GROMACS .gro file of C-alpha atoms in nm:
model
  221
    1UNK     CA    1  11.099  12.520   9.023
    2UNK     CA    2  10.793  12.276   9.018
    3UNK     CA    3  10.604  12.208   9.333
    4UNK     CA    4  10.304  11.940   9.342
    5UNK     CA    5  10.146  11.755   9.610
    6UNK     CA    6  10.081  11.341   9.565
    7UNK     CA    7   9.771  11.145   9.673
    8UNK     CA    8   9.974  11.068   9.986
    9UNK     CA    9   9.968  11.419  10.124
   10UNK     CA   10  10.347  11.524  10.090
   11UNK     CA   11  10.457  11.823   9.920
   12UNK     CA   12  10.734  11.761   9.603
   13UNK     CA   13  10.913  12.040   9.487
   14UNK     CA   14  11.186  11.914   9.158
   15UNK     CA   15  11.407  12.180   8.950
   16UNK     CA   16  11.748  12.160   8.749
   17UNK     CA   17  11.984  12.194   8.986
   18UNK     CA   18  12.186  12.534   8.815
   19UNK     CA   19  11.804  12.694   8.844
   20UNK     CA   20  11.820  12.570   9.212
   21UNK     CA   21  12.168  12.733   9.249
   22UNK     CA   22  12.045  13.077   9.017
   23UNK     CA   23  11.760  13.150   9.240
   24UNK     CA   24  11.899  13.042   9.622
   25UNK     CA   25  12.263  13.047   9.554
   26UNK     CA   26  12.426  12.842   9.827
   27UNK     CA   27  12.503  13.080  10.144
   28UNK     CA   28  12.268  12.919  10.356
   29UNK     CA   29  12.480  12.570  10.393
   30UNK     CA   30  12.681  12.507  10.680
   31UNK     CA   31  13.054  12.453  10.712
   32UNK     CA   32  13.035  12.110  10.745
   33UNK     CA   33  12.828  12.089  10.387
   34UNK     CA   34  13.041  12.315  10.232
   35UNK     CA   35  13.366  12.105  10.343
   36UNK     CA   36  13.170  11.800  10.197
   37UNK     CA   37  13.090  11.925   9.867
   38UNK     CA   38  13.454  12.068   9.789
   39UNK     CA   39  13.559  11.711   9.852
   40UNK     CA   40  13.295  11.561   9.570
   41UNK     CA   41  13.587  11.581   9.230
   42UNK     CA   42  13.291  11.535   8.992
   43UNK     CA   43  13.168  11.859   8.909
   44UNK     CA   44  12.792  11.699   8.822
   45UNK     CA   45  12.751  11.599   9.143
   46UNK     CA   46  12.894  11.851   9.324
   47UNK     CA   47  12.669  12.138   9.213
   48UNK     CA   48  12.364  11.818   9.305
   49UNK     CA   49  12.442  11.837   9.640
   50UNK     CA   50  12.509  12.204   9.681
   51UNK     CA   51  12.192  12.251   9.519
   52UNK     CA   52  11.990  12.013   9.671
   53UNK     CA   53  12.097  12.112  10.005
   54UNK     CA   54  11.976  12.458   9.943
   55UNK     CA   55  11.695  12.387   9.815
   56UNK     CA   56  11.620  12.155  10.110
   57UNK     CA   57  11.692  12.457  10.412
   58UNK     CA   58  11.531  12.716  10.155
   59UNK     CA   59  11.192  12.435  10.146
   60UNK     CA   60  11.215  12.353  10.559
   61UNK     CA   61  11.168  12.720  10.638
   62UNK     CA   62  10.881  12.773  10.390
   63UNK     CA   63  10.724  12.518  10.581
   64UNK     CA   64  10.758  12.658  10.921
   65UNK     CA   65  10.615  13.028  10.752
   66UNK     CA   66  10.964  13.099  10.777
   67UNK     CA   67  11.006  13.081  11.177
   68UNK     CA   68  11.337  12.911  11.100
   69UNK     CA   69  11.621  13.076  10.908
   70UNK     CA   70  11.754  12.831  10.611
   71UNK     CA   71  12.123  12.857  10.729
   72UNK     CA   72  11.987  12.768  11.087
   73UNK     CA   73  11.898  12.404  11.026
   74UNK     CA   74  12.071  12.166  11.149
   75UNK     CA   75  12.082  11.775  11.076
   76UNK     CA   76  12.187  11.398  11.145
   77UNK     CA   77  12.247  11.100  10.975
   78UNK     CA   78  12.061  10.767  11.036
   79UNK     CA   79  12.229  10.459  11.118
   80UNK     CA   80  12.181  10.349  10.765
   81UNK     CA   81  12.250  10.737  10.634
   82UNK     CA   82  11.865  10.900  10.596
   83UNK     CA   83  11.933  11.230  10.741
   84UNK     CA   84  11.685  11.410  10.900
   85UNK     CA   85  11.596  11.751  11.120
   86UNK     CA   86  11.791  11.723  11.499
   87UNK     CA   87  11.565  11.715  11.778
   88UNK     CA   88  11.482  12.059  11.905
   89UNK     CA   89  11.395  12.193  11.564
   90UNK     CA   90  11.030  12.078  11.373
   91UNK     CA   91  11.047  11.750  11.269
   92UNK     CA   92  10.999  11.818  10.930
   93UNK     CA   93  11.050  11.469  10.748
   94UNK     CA   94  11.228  11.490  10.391
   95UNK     CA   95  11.404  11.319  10.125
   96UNK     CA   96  11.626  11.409   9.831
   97UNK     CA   97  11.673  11.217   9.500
   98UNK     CA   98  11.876  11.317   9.216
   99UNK     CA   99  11.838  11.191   8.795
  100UNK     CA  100  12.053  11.363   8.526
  101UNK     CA  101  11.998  11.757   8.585
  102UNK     CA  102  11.734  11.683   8.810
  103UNK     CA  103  11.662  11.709   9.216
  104UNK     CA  104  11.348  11.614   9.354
  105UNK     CA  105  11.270  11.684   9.740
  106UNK     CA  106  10.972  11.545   9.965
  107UNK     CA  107  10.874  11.694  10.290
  108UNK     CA  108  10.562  11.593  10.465
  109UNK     CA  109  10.536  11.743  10.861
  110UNK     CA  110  10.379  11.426  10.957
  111UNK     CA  111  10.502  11.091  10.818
  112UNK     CA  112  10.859  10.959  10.752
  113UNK     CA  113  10.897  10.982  10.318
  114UNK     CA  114  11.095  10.836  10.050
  115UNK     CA  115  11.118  10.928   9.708
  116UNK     CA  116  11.304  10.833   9.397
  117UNK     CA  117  11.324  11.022   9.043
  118UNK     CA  118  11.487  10.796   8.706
  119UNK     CA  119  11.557  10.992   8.363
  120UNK     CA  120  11.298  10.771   8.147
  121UNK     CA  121  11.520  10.869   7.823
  122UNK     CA  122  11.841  10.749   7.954
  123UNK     CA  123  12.020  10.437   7.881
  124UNK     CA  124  11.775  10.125   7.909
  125UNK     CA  125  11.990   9.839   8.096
  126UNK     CA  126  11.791   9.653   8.376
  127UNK     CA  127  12.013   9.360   8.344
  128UNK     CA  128  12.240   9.444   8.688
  129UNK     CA  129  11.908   9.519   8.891
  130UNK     CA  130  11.652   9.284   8.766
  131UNK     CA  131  11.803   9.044   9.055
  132UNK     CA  132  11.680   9.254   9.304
  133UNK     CA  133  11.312   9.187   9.188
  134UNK     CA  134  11.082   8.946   9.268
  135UNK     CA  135  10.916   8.676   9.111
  136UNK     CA  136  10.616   8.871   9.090
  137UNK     CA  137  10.732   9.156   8.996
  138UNK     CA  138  10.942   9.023   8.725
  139UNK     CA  139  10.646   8.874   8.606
  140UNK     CA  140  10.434   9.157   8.538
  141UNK     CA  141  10.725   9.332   8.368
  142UNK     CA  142  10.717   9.005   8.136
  143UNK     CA  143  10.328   9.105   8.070
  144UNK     CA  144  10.435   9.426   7.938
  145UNK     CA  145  10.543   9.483   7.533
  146UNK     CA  146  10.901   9.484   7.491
  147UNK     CA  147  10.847   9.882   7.389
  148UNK     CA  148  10.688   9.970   7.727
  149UNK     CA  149  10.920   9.752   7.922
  150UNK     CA  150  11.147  10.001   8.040
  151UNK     CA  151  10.905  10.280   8.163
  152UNK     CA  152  10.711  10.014   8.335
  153UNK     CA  153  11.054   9.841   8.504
  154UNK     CA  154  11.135  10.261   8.590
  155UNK     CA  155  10.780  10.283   8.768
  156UNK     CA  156  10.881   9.950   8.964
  157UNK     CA  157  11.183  10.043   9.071
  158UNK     CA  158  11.177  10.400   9.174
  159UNK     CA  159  10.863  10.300   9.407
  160UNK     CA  160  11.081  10.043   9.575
  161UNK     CA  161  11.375  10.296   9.620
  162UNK     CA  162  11.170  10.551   9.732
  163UNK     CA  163  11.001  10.293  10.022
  164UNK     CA  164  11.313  10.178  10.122
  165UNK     CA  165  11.438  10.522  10.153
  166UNK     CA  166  11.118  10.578  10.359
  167UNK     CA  167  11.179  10.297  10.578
  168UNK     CA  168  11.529  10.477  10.682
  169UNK     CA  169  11.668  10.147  10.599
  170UNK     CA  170  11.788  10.259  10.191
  171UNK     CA  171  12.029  10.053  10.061
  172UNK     CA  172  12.098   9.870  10.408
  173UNK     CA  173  11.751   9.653  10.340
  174UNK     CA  174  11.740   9.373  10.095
  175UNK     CA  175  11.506   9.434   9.840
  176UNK     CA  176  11.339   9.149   9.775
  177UNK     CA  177  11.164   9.232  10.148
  178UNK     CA  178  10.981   9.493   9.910
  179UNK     CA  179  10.702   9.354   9.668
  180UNK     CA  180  10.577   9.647   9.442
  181UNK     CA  181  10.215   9.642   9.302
  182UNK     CA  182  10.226   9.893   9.089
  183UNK     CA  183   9.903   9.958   8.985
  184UNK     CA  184   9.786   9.924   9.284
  185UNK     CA  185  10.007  10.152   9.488
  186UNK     CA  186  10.093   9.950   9.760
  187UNK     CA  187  10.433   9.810   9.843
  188UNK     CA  188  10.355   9.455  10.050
  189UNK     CA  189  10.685   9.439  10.295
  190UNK     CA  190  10.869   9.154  10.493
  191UNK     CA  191  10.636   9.079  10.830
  192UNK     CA  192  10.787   9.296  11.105
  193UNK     CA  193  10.986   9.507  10.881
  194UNK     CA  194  10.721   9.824  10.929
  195UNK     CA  195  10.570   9.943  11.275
  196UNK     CA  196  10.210  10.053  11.090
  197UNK     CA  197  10.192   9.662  10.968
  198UNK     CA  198  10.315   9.470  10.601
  199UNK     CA  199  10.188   9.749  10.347
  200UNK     CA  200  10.263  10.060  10.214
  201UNK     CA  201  10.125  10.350   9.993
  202UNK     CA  202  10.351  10.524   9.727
  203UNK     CA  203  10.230  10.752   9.431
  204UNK     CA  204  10.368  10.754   9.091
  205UNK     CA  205  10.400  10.980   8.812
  206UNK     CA  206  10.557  11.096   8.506
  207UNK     CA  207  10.703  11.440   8.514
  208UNK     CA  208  10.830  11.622   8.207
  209UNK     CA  209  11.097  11.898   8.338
  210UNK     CA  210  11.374  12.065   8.116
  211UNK     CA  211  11.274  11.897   7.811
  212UNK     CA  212  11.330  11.565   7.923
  213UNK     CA  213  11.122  11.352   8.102
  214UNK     CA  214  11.135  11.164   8.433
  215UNK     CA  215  10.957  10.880   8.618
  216UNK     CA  216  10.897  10.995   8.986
  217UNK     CA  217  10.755  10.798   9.293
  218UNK     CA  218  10.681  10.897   9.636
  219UNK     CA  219  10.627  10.663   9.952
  220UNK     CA  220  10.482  10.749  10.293
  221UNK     CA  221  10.486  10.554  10.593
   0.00000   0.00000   0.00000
């Protein structure tokens, strides 16, 4: 397992998710995520979750110099799904995203995070997203050969999944309230849509893990 820390200040950790499951196993989830995952059919996916929740409980503890036992964590859902630690325990922020083999987890003890990870060697079809852009950001994907279009569209859109996941709004926010700059690294949002103002930070990177290679961004409120 890889662990880095962004320009923002939260710590990433991102590993296949059968080295995940070799090295923590999965005895530390609770009933009520073990009941979930044996109702996921696709095995894929299954073994993501299972995985990622491990390596979530496994990372919270770290964090507290092990104070808190990984099987004693306990969590809640947002209303718009973002899960996070339930009062009484440190409020640890986090977030989970999941490409191909790959999970990627943020936790920062200070500031609610987002982050997203794409497979950059995958299929290359922007077609049923590019809607969700706007007209800016559509036109600096224009400026960019038709060779580095995709990696540049992956950049773009995994920094405005991973501030929307920040916001705790995900997929429950309209996108196009999210205008990505990406070489700045600032996200400009709708007015009123963020308590700290109209603008956020997110760092970017390429990641090469398991002999493929990933585009992963990381926003903090």
């Amino acid at each position: 397992m890889d662990t880095t820390r962004t320009d923002a200040g939260p710590n990433v950790t991102y590993a296949c998710s059968g080295v995940v499951l070799d090295r923590l196993g999965s005895d530390v989830l609770d009933e009520q995520e073990h009941a979930h995952a044996a109702g996921i059919n696709h095995t894929g996916r299954r073994e993501h979750f299972i995985a990622g929740r491990s390596l979530l409980r496994h990372s919270l503890s770290a964090a507290t110099g092990h104070a808190i036992h990984p099987a004693d964590w306990q969590f809640a859902n947002g209303k718009y799904g973002k899960p996070s630690v339930v009062p009484g325990q440190p409020q640890i922020q986090f977030n989970i995203s999941h490409s191909e083999e790959l999970i990627a987890l943020v936790i920062n003890p200070v500031a609610q995070v987002g982050i997203d990870v794409e497979l950059i060697t995958g299929t290359r079809d922007t077609g049923p997203v590019l809607y969700l852009l706007t007209r800016r950001e559509r036109a600096w994907l224009r400026e960019h050969s038709e060779a580095d279009r995709w990696t540049a569209f992956l950049h773009l859109w995994t920094a405005k999944e991973a501030v929307s996941k920040a916001t705790g709004l995900g997929v429950g926010m309209d996108f196009h309230d999210i205008e990505i700059d990406v070489p700045g690294g600032r996200a400009r949002c709708r007015n009123g849509l963020l308590d700290i103002g109209d603008h956020m930070t997110f760092d970017r990177q390429t990641i090469a893990a398991h002999g493929a290679t990933y585009c992963l961004s990381v926003a903090c409120l």
